[in-house]
Coordinates of C-alpha atoms and ligand atoms in Angstrom, one line a residue:
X1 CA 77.4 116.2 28.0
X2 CA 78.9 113.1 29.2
X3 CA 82.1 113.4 31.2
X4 CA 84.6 110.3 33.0
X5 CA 88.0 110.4 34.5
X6 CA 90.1 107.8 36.0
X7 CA 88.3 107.7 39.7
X8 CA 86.0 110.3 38.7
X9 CA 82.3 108.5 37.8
X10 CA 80.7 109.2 34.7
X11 CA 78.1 111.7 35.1
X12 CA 76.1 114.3 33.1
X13 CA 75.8 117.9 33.6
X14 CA 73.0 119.6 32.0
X15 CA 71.1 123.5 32.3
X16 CA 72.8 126.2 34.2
X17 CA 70.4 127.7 36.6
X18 CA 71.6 127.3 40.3
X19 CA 70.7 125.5 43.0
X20 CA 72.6 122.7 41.4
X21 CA 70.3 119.8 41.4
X22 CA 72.5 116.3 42.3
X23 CA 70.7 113.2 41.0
X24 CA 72.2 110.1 42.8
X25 CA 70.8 106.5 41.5
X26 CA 69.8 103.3 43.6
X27 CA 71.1 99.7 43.6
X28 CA 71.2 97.8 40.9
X29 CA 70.3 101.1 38.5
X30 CA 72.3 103.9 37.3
X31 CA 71.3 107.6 36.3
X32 CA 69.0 106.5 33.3
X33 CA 66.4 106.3 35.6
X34 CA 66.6 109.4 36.1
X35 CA 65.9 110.3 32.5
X36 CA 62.5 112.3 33.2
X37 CA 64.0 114.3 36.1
X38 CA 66.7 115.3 34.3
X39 CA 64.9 116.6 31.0
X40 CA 62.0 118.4 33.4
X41 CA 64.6 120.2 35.6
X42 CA 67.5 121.4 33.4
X43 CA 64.9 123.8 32.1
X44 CA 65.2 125.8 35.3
X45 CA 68.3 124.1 36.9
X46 CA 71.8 122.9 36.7
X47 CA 71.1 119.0 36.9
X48 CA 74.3 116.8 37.6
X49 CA 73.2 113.4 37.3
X50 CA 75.7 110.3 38.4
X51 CA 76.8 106.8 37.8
X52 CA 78.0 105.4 41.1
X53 CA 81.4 103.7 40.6
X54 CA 80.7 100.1 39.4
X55 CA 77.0 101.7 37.8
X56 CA 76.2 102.5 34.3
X57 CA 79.1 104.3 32.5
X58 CA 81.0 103.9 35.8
X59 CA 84.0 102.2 36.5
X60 CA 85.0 99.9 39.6
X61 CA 88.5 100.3 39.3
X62 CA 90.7 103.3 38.1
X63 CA 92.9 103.8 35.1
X64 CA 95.6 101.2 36.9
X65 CA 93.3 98.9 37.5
X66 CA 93.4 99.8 41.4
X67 CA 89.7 98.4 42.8
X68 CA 87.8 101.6 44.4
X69 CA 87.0 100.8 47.7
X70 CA 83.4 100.4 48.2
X71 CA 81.6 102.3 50.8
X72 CA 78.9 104.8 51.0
X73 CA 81.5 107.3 52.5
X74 CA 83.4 106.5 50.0
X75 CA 80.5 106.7 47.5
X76 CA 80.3 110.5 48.5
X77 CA 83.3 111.5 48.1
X78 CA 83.3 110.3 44.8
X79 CA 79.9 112.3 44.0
X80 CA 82.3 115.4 45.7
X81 CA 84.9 114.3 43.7
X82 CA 82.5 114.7 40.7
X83 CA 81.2 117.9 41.4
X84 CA 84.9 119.6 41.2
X85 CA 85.3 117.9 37.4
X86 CA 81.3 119.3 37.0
X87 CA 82.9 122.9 38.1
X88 CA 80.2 122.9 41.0
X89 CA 81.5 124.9 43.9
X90 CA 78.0 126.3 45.7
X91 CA 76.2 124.1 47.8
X92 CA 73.7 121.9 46.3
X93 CA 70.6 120.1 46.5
X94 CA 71.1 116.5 46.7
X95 CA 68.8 114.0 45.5
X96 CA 69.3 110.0 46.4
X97 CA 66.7 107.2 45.9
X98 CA 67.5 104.0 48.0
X99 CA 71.0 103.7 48.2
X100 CA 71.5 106.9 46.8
X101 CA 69.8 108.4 50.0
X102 CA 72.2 106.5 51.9
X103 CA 75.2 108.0 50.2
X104 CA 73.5 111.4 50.6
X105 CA 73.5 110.9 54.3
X106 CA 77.0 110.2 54.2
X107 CA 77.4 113.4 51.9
X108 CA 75.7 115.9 54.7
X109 CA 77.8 114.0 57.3
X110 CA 81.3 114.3 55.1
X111 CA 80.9 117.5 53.0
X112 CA 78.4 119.8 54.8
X113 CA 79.7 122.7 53.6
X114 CA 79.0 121.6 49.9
X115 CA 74.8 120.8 50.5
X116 CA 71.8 122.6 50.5
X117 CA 69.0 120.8 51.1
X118 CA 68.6 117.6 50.7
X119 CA 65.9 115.2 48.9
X120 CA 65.7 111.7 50.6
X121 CA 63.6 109.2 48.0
X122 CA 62.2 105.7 48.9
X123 CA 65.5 105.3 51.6
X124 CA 66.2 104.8 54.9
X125 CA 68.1 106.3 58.0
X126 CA 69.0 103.0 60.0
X127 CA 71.3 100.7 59.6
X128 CA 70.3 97.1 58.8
X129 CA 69.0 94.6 60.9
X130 CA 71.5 91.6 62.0
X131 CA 68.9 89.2 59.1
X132 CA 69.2 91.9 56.8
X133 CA 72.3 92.0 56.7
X134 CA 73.0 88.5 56.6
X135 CA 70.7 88.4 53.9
X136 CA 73.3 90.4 52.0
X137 CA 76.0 88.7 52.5
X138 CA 73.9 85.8 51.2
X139 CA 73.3 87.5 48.1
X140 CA 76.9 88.9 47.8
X141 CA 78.5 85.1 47.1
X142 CA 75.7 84.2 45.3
X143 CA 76.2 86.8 42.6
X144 CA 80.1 85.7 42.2
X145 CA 78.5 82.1 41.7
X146 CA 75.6 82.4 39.6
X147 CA 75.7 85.8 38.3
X148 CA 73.5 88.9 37.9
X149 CA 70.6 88.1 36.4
X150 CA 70.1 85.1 39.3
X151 CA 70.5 88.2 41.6
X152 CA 68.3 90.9 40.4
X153 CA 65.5 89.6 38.5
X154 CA 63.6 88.1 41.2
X155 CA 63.8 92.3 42.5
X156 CA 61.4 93.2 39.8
X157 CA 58.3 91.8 41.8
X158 CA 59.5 94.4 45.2
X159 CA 60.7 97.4 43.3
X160 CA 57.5 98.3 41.1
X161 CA 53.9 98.5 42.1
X162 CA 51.4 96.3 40.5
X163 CA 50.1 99.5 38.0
X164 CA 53.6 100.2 36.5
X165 CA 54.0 96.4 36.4
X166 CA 51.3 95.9 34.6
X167 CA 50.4 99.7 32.7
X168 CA 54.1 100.4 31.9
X169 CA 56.1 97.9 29.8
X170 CA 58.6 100.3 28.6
X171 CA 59.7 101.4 32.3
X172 CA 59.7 97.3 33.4
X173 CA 62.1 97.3 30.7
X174 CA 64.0 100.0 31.2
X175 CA 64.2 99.0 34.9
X176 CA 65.5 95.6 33.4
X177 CA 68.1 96.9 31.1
X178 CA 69.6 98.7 34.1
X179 CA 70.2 95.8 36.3
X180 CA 71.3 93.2 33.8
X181 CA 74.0 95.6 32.8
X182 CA 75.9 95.6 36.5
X183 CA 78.4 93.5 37.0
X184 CA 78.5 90.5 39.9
X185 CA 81.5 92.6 41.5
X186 CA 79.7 95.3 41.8
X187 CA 76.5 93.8 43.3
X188 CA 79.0 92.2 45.9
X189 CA 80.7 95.3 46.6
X190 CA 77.4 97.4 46.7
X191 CA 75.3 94.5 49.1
X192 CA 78.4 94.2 51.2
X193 CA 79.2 98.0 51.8
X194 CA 74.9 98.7 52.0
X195 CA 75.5 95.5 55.0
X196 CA 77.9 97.8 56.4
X197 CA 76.5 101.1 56.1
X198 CA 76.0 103.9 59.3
X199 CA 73.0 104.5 61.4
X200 CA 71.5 107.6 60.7
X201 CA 68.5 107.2 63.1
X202 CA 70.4 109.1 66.1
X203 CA 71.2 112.3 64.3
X204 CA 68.2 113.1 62.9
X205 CA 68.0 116.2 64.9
X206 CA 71.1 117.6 64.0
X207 CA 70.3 117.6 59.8
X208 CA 69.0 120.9 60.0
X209 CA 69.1 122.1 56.2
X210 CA 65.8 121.6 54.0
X211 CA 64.8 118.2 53.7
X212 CA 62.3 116.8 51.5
X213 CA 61.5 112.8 52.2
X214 CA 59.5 111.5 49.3
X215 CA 57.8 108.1 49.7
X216 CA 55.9 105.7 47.3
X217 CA 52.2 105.2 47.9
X218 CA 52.9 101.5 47.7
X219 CA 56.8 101.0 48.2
X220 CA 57.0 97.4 50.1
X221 CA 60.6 97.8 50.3
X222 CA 60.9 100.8 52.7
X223 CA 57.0 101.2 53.4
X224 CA 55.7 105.6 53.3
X225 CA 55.0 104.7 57.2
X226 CA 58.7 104.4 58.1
X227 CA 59.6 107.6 55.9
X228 CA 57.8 109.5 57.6
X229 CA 58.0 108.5 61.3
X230 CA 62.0 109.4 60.5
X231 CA 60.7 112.9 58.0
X232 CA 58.8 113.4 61.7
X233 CA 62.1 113.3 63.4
X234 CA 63.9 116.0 61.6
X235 CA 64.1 119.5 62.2
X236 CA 63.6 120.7 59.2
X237 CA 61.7 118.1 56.9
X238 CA 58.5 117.8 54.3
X239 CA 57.1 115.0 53.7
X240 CA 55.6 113.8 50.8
X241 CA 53.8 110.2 49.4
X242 CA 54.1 109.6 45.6
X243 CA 50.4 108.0 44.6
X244 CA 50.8 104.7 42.4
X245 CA 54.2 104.2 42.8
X246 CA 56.0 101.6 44.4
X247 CA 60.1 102.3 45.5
X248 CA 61.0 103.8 42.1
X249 CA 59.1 106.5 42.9
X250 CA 61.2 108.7 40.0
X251 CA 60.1 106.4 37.7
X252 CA 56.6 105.2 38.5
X253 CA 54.9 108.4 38.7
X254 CA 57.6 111.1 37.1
X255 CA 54.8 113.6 37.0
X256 CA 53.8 113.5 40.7
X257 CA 57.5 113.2 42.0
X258 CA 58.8 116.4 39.8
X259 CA 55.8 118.5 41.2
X260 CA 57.0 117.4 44.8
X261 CA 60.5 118.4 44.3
X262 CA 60.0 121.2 42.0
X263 CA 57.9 123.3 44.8
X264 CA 60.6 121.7 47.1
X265 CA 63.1 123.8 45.2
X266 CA 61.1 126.9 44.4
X267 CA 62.3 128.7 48.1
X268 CA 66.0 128.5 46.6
X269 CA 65.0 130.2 43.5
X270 CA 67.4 133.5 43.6
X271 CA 69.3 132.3 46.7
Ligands
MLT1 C1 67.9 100.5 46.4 O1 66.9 100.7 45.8 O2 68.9 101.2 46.3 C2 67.9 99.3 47.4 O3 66.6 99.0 47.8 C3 68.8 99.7 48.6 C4 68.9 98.5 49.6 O4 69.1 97.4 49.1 O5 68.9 98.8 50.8

């Protein structure tokens, strides 16, 4: 079932079974990549999975034509947003790869009351460096100038690990499909608010609900080291690395990434 509203992002809702399982995309993808997850899990869950405004099916302005202000605060709020049209009103367990992690910290920060546990994939807690975030800004006007594929297609190399490069056409071109589709304004509204983003790195202690922090065995983007020196830092946090995967974990290795989270969510089962 496909659902969008004016404001509201597109998103599908699938299976019925609580915990409610919240699938939130990276930058530049959308919730196809999530396509594995989201067959494997609606068997013994309710799976809401979610085009970030600008993404996939998504939107970057409403039914006026008013831009949505790009943030990852306000990225949450929109994924709350979504869960009220979904009908979701227990807590659930929240699932964000790369950017989507960062909106999920923003969604334990703005909407405790509405998460469970959270699943941190392939992300970060810190903000960016002063280089890094120049760096986006960088790629920000470039986009507006020379457009998306200029942007993303020298990502390809970083995101996948030389086995799914080489051993896995039809994800390479999945993964392509995805991020020719997004527009320049949303690259530039996605690298400028990711430039802009809070530091997580200082209130590690206080995220007390289940965590699970899933890393790829060969992620050169945010390296299985960092995960989990930060997974180390939490109260209340496994720790997992995905074997021959690179930073699309999900993805790469579906099979070794749904065992991870599926014993992850057995201790909700009848919660
Ligand atoms: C992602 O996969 O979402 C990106 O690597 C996030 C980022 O650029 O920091």
């Amino acid at each position: 079932m496909v659902q969008s509203a004016p404001c509201i992002p597109a998103y599908e809702s699938f299976g019925e079974t609580r915990p409610t399982l919240v699938l939130v995309h990276g930058y530049p993808l959308d919730r196809r990549m999530w396509r594995v997850q989201t067959d494997f899990f609606q068997i013994s869950h309710r799976v809401v999975s979610i085009d970030l405004p600008g993404f996939g099916e998504s939107r970057l302005a409403d039914a006026s034509g008013r831009a949505f202000e790009f943030s990852m605060a306000s990225l949450a709020d929109a994924c709350a947003e979504c869960l009220d049209q979904a009908g979701v009103s227990e807590p659930v367990v929240f699932c964000g790869l790369s950017m989507g992690g960062y909106v999920g910290l923003e969604f334990w920060r703005r909407h405790p009351s509405r998460l469970q546990a959270l699943i941190l994939s392939n992300t970060r807690v810190g903000a960016d460096s002063p280089a890094a975030s120049a760096n986006r800004r960088l790629v920000a006007e470039r986009v507006i100038q020379d457009g998306t594929e200029a942007v993303v297609l020298p990502m390809l190399e970083k995101l996948l690990c030389d086995q799914t490069r080489l051993n896995a056409p039809e994800v390479v071109e999945e993964l392509k499909r995805m991020m020719l589709s997004v527009k320049p304004e949303t690259i530039h509204a996605a690298q400028t608010a990711m430039s802009l983003r809070s530091d997580f790195e200082s209130r590690l202690s206080e995220i007390g609900i289940p965590c699970l922090v899933v890393a790829g065995e060969s992620d050169v983007i945010v390296p299985a080291t960092e995960m989990q020196s930060f997974a180390n830092r939490m109260p209340n946090a496994n720790f997992v690395v995905v074997p021959q995967s690179g930073h699309l974990s999900p993805m790469e290795n579906p099979t070794a990434f749904n065992v991870a989270v599926e014993r992850f969510l057995l201790q909700f089962r009848n919660q």
